[in-house]
Amino acid sequence: MKIILFKMLILLLPFIAQGQQLVVQIDSEINFDSSSLIISEAGEDFTASVESYAPVYVSVLSDNQLDKKINPGHSWRIFIHMQEIDWNDDLRLEVKRTGTGSKPDSNGKPQISNGENYQLIQSTPGYFFNGKGEIAQIPLGFRISGFSVTMGAKNFESSLIFTVYDD
Amino acid sequence: MKHILQKYYFGLLLLCLPFISMGQLENGKVSVLFSLPEVALVDIEPGNNNPVNLTLLPPSESGNSSIIEKSADASLWINYSSALPAHQNSRSITAEVAQGQIPSGVKLFLEASAISGGKGQCGISNGKTEISTQPRPIISEIGNCSTGDGMNKGHQISYSIEITDYPQLKSTGNGVETNVLIVYTLTDN
């Protein structure tokens, strides 16, 4: 009997471990409006920096109903880093959180902190912000700088990776 | 035999647990797109009240073959910003007479100095160049660059005239000027 119960416990462990799974969802791409790259006088370079013209939304959600009920205040941290596809080392991409998002299942105030000032995104993961429980539609703003006419007319592309860790 | 099987079963489950518990990490991915546009801008500084006056004076002694040429001060500067698409090598700045007529017996010349300041691949002066109604390059090999804006940035422009045919020279009379408008164009090579 003890052996049977022990085996059942072993079999249940994957589900318990998997119950701590959080997922991060991103809404839309990040685009910068080229029309805001202004040179007002011959001889000048581009304006110093450009901000993304529409917010990008990040949601941290649990895909396990059991965990949501047992541990609704599950603490987590978001890390962010960049994977360059066609980029320039002089370009600086920064991100900040511009709001708190919302609780998807309640009217409560989201518990979220840090990430409210622009921070540089690098090729290695860096801590961004943290929160508790499910939080949806967290708005992010992006700013790019370091560009110049000396780079020529060119399209640049990169990928941003958001990773959520248990806190 | 049964106990041995149970031990192997338990050991296998313990080995699998790390892979199962990795479900605590999850990634979200988003693309970043950023475009730099093509740029081609050129202007002359100062932008207003920038006429250049050139005067031919009579010799001080009769019989002298030379006539004193008075060139204007080279107080004009040419600025430009250039960002090329990948398939294009370089640009040039040309100059031409757009309005007016250079007096007979005289040739007008223009010379751009070497670049002062700027960043990137700024252009190279073509040296002293005769100006006519046909566009002539005065600065070449302009790549992705910006000269800076204003006086003492970019290339200083110097004008000069030479008498090439004395019999063609005619006095315009006291106080009468011949006005010539010169246009500068940043062109693709």
Coordinates of C-alpha atoms in Angstrom, one line a residue:
Chain A
M1 CA 0.0 0.0 0.0
K2 CA 2.8 2.3 1.0
I3 CA 4.6 1.5 -2.2
I4 CA 1.5 2.3 -4.3
L5 CA 1.0 5.6 -2.5
F6 CA 4.6 6.5 -3.0
K7 CA 4.4 5.7 -6.7
M8 CA 1.3 7.8 -7.0
L9 CA 3.1 10.7 -5.4
I10 CA 6.0 10.3 -7.8
L11 CA 3.6 10.3 -10.7
L12 CA 1.9 13.5 -9.4
L13 CA 5.2 15.4 -9.1
P14 CA 5.3 16.4 -12.7
F15 CA 1.9 18.0 -12.5
I16 CA 2.8 19.9 -9.3
A17 CA 6.1 21.1 -10.8
Q18 CA 4.3 22.1 -14.1
G19 CA 1.6 23.9 -12.0
Q20 CA 4.2 26.6 -11.4
Q21 CA 4.4 27.4 -15.1
L22 CA 4.0 31.0 -16.0
V23 CA 3.8 32.2 -19.6
V24 CA 4.7 35.6 -21.0
Q25 CA 2.7 36.9 -23.9
I26 CA 3.7 39.8 -26.1
D27 CA 1.2 41.9 -28.1
S28 CA 2.4 43.4 -31.4
E29 CA 5.8 44.3 -32.9
I30 CA 8.0 47.2 -32.0
N31 CA 8.2 49.9 -34.7
F32 CA 9.8 53.3 -34.8
D33 CA 8.2 56.0 -36.9
S34 CA 10.8 56.9 -39.6
S35 CA 9.0 60.2 -40.3
S36 CA 10.2 61.4 -36.9
L37 CA 13.8 61.1 -38.0
I38 CA 14.2 64.8 -38.8
I39 CA 17.2 66.7 -40.3
S40 CA 16.2 70.3 -40.3
E41 CA 19.4 71.8 -41.8
A42 CA 21.9 70.5 -44.3
G43 CA 25.0 69.5 -42.5
E44 CA 23.2 68.1 -39.5
D45 CA 22.8 64.5 -38.4
F46 CA 19.5 62.8 -37.3
T47 CA 17.8 63.8 -34.0
A48 CA 19.3 62.1 -31.0
S49 CA 16.7 59.5 -30.2
V50 CA 13.3 58.2 -31.3
E51 CA 10.6 56.6 -29.1
S52 CA 8.3 53.8 -30.3
Y53 CA 5.0 55.4 -31.5
A54 CA 2.7 52.7 -30.0
P55 CA 3.0 50.8 -26.7
V56 CA 3.8 47.1 -26.7
Y57 CA 1.9 45.0 -24.1
V58 CA 3.3 42.2 -22.1
S59 CA 1.1 39.8 -20.1
V60 CA 2.3 37.3 -17.5
L61 CA -0.3 34.6 -17.1
S62 CA -0.6 31.2 -15.5
D63 CA -1.7 28.4 -17.8
N64 CA -2.6 26.1 -14.9
Q65 CA -5.9 26.5 -13.1
L66 CA -4.8 24.5 -10.1
D67 CA -1.9 26.9 -9.5
K68 CA -4.0 29.9 -9.9
K69 CA -6.3 28.8 -7.1
I70 CA -3.6 27.5 -4.8
N71 CA -1.1 30.2 -5.3
P72 CA -2.8 33.4 -6.8
G73 CA 0.1 35.6 -5.6
H74 CA 2.8 33.7 -7.3
S75 CA 5.9 35.9 -7.4
W76 CA 7.8 36.2 -10.6
R77 CA 10.5 38.3 -12.3
I78 CA 10.9 39.4 -16.0
F79 CA 14.3 39.4 -17.7
I80 CA 14.9 40.8 -21.1
H81 CA 17.7 40.5 -23.7
M82 CA 18.2 41.0 -27.4
Q83 CA 19.1 38.6 -30.3
E84 CA 20.5 40.6 -33.2
I85 CA 19.5 39.7 -36.7
D86 CA 20.7 42.8 -38.7
W87 CA 21.8 45.4 -36.3
N88 CA 24.6 47.9 -35.6
D89 CA 26.7 47.9 -32.4
D90 CA 26.3 51.7 -32.0
L91 CA 22.5 51.4 -31.8
R92 CA 21.1 51.6 -28.3
L93 CA 17.7 50.2 -27.6
E94 CA 16.1 51.0 -24.2
V95 CA 12.9 49.8 -22.6
K96 CA 10.7 50.9 -19.7
R97 CA 7.4 50.0 -18.2
T98 CA 4.8 52.8 -18.7
G99 CA 1.9 51.3 -16.7
T100 CA 0.9 48.5 -14.3
G101 CA -1.4 46.5 -16.5
S102 CA -4.5 44.8 -15.0
K103 CA -5.6 41.7 -13.1
P104 CA -7.3 39.6 -15.7
D105 CA -9.7 37.9 -13.2
S106 CA -10.3 40.6 -10.7
N107 CA -10.6 44.3 -10.2
G108 CA -7.7 44.3 -7.7
K109 CA -4.6 46.5 -8.2
P110 CA -1.8 44.7 -9.9
Q111 CA 1.3 44.2 -7.7
I112 CA 4.2 45.1 -9.9
S113 CA 7.4 47.0 -9.3
N114 CA 10.6 48.3 -10.9
G115 CA 11.3 48.9 -14.6
E116 CA 9.8 52.4 -14.8
N117 CA 13.0 54.1 -16.1
Y118 CA 14.6 53.4 -19.4
Q119 CA 17.2 50.7 -19.3
L120 CA 19.5 49.4 -22.0
I121 CA 18.7 46.1 -23.6
Q122 CA 21.8 43.9 -24.1
S123 CA 22.6 40.6 -25.6
T124 CA 22.7 39.0 -22.2
P125 CA 19.5 38.8 -20.0
G126 CA 19.0 41.7 -17.6
Y127 CA 16.4 42.0 -14.9
F128 CA 13.5 44.2 -15.9
F129 CA 10.6 44.2 -13.4
N130 CA 8.8 41.8 -11.1
G131 CA 5.2 41.1 -10.0
K132 CA 2.8 38.8 -8.3
G133 CA 0.1 36.7 -9.8
E134 CA -1.4 37.1 -13.2
I135 CA -1.0 40.6 -14.7
A136 CA -2.2 41.4 -18.2
Q137 CA -1.5 44.1 -20.7
I138 CA 1.5 45.7 -19.0
P139 CA 2.5 48.6 -21.4
L140 CA 6.1 49.1 -22.4
G141 CA 7.8 51.9 -24.2
F142 CA 11.0 51.7 -26.2
R143 CA 13.6 54.3 -27.2
I144 CA 16.3 53.9 -29.8
S145 CA 19.4 56.2 -30.1
G146 CA 22.9 56.1 -31.4
F147 CA 21.9 56.1 -35.1
S148 CA 23.6 58.4 -37.6
V149 CA 23.6 59.3 -41.3
T150 CA 27.0 57.6 -41.4
M151 CA 25.2 54.3 -41.2
G152 CA 23.5 54.9 -44.5
A153 CA 19.9 54.3 -45.5
K154 CA 19.2 50.8 -44.0
N155 CA 16.7 48.6 -42.3
F156 CA 17.7 47.1 -38.9
E157 CA 16.1 44.1 -37.2
S158 CA 16.4 42.4 -33.9
S159 CA 14.4 40.1 -31.6
L160 CA 13.7 40.8 -27.9
I161 CA 13.3 37.8 -25.6
F162 CA 11.3 38.2 -22.4
T163 CA 11.9 35.5 -19.8
V164 CA 9.7 35.0 -16.7
Y165 CA 11.3 33.3 -13.7
D166 CA 9.7 32.2 -10.4
D167 CA 10.8 34.7 -7.8
Chain B
M1 CA 13.4 -9.0 -9.3
K2 CA 10.4 -7.0 -8.4
H3 CA 12.5 -4.8 -6.0
I4 CA 15.2 -4.2 -8.7
L5 CA 12.5 -3.1 -11.2
Q6 CA 11.0 -0.7 -8.6
K7 CA 14.5 0.9 -8.0
Y8 CA 15.0 1.4 -11.7
Y9 CA 11.5 2.9 -12.0
F10 CA 12.2 5.3 -9.2
G11 CA 15.6 6.3 -10.5
L12 CA 14.1 7.0 -14.0
L13 CA 11.5 9.3 -12.5
L14 CA 14.1 11.2 -10.5
L15 CA 16.1 11.7 -13.7
C16 CA 13.1 13.0 -15.5
L17 CA 12.1 15.5 -12.8
P18 CA 14.6 18.3 -13.8
F19 CA 13.2 18.3 -17.4
I20 CA 9.6 18.5 -16.0
S21 CA 10.4 21.3 -13.5
M22 CA 11.9 23.3 -16.4
G23 CA 8.3 24.4 -17.2
Q24 CA 8.8 27.2 -14.7
L25 CA 10.7 29.2 -17.4
E26 CA 8.9 30.7 -20.3
N27 CA 10.0 33.0 -23.0
G28 CA 8.1 35.6 -25.0
K29 CA 9.6 37.0 -28.2
V30 CA 9.0 40.1 -30.2
S31 CA 10.6 41.7 -33.3
V32 CA 12.2 45.1 -33.4
L33 CA 12.2 46.9 -36.7
F34 CA 14.0 50.2 -37.3
S35 CA 14.7 52.0 -40.6
L36 CA 17.0 54.9 -41.5
P37 CA 15.8 56.8 -44.6
E38 CA 17.9 58.1 -47.5
V39 CA 19.2 61.7 -46.9
A40 CA 20.5 64.2 -49.5
L41 CA 20.7 67.8 -48.2
V42 CA 22.9 70.7 -49.3
D43 CA 23.0 74.4 -48.6
I44 CA 25.3 77.4 -48.6
E45 CA 26.1 79.4 -45.4
P46 CA 25.3 82.1 -44.7
G47 CA 21.9 81.4 -46.1
N48 CA 20.9 85.0 -46.7
N49 CA 22.7 88.0 -48.0
N50 CA 25.5 86.0 -49.5
P51 CA 26.4 87.7 -52.8
V52 CA 30.0 87.5 -54.0
N53 CA 31.3 90.6 -55.8
L54 CA 34.1 90.3 -58.3
T55 CA 35.5 93.5 -59.9
L56 CA 37.9 94.1 -62.8
L57 CA 39.8 97.3 -62.4
P58 CA 41.7 99.3 -65.1
P59 CA 45.5 99.2 -65.0
S60 CA 47.3 101.9 -63.1
E61 CA 49.6 102.6 -66.0
S62 CA 48.7 102.9 -69.6
G63 CA 50.1 100.2 -71.8
N64 CA 50.2 97.6 -69.0
S65 CA 48.8 94.4 -70.3
S66 CA 47.5 93.2 -67.0
I67 CA 44.3 94.3 -65.4
I68 CA 44.0 94.0 -61.6
E69 CA 41.5 91.4 -60.6
K70 CA 39.8 91.8 -57.3
S71 CA 38.4 88.5 -56.0
A72 CA 35.8 88.6 -53.4
D73 CA 36.5 87.2 -49.9
A74 CA 35.8 83.5 -49.8
S75 CA 33.3 83.8 -47.0
L76 CA 30.9 81.1 -48.1
W77 CA 30.7 77.5 -46.8
I78 CA 28.9 74.6 -48.3
N79 CA 27.2 72.1 -45.9
Y80 CA 25.6 68.8 -46.7
S81 CA 24.1 65.6 -45.1
S82 CA 24.1 62.4 -47.0
A83 CA 22.8 58.8 -46.3
L84 CA 23.0 56.5 -49.3
P85 CA 21.2 53.2 -49.9
A86 CA 23.4 50.1 -49.9
H87 CA 23.6 49.8 -53.7
Q88 CA 24.9 53.3 -54.3
N89 CA 28.6 54.2 -54.0
S90 CA 28.8 57.9 -53.7
R91 CA 27.5 61.4 -54.6
S92 CA 28.9 64.6 -56.0
I93 CA 28.1 68.3 -55.7
T94 CA 27.9 70.1 -58.9
A95 CA 27.8 73.9 -59.6
E96 CA 26.4 75.7 -62.6
V97 CA 25.3 79.1 -63.7
A98 CA 21.5 79.1 -63.5
Q99 CA 20.8 82.7 -64.2
G100 CA 22.7 85.6 -65.8
Q101 CA 25.6 85.5 -68.1
I102 CA 29.3 85.6 -67.5
P103 CA 30.7 88.6 -69.4
S104 CA 32.6 87.9 -72.6
G105 CA 36.3 87.6 -72.3
V106 CA 36.1 86.4 -68.7
K107 CA 36.0 83.0 -67.1
L108 CA 34.6 82.3 -63.7
F109 CA 36.2 79.8 -61.4
L110 CA 35.2 78.1 -58.2
E111 CA 37.2 76.1 -55.7
A112 CA 36.0 74.1 -52.7
S113 CA 38.4 73.7 -49.8
A114 CA 39.2 70.5 -48.1
I115 CA 36.6 69.3 -45.6
S116 CA 36.6 71.1 -42.3
G117 CA 35.1 69.0 -39.5
G118 CA 32.3 66.7 -40.3
K119 CA 31.9 62.9 -39.7
G120 CA 31.7 59.9 -42.0
Q121 CA 32.8 59.8 -45.6
C122 CA 32.8 63.5 -46.5
G123 CA 33.7 64.6 -50.0
I124 CA 37.0 65.5 -51.7
S125 CA 37.4 68.9 -53.5
N126 CA 37.9 68.7 -57.3
G127 CA 40.1 71.8 -57.0
K128 CA 39.7 75.0 -59.2
T129 CA 36.9 74.4 -61.6
E130 CA 35.5 76.6 -64.3
I131 CA 31.8 77.4 -63.9
S132 CA 29.5 77.6 -66.9
T133 CA 25.9 76.8 -67.7
Q134 CA 26.8 73.1 -67.6
P135 CA 26.9 71.4 -64.2
R136 CA 30.5 70.6 -63.2
P137 CA 31.5 68.6 -60.1
I138 CA 33.3 70.6 -57.5
I139 CA 33.2 68.0 -54.7
S140 CA 33.2 64.3 -55.2
E141 CA 33.3 60.9 -53.4
I142 CA 30.6 61.9 -50.9
G143 CA 29.4 58.9 -48.9
N144 CA 27.4 58.6 -45.7
C145 CA 28.3 61.7 -43.8
S146 CA 27.4 65.1 -42.3
T147 CA 29.6 68.2 -42.5
G148 CA 28.1 70.1 -39.6
D149 CA 25.8 73.1 -40.0
G150 CA 27.0 76.7 -40.4
M151 CA 30.1 78.8 -41.1
N152 CA 33.5 77.2 -40.8
K153 CA 32.0 73.7 -41.4
G154 CA 32.0 71.7 -44.5
H155 CA 33.9 73.2 -47.5
Q156 CA 34.8 76.9 -47.9
I157 CA 34.0 78.2 -51.4
S158 CA 36.4 80.5 -53.2
Y159 CA 35.5 82.4 -56.4
S160 CA 37.9 83.9 -58.9
I161 CA 37.9 85.3 -62.4
E162 CA 40.4 85.3 -65.2
I163 CA 40.6 87.3 -68.3
T164 CA 40.9 85.0 -71.3
D165 CA 40.2 87.4 -74.2
Y166 CA 41.0 91.1 -73.9
P167 CA 39.4 92.2 -77.1
Q168 CA 36.1 90.7 -75.8
L169 CA 36.1 92.9 -72.6
K170 CA 33.6 95.6 -72.5
S171 CA 33.0 98.1 -69.8
T172 CA 29.6 97.9 -68.3
G173 CA 29.7 101.5 -67.1
N174 CA 30.0 102.8 -63.6
G175 CA 27.7 101.2 -61.1
V176 CA 26.4 98.6 -63.5
E177 CA 26.7 95.0 -62.4
T178 CA 26.4 91.7 -64.1
N179 CA 24.6 89.3 -61.8
V180 CA 25.1 85.6 -62.1
L181 CA 23.2 83.0 -60.0
I182 CA 25.1 79.8 -59.2
V183 CA 23.2 76.7 -58.2
Y184 CA 24.7 73.8 -56.2
T185 CA 23.3 70.3 -56.5
L186 CA 24.0 67.1 -54.6
T187 CA 23.7 64.4 -57.2
D188 CA 23.9 60.6 -57.3
N189 CA 26.9 59.2 -59.1

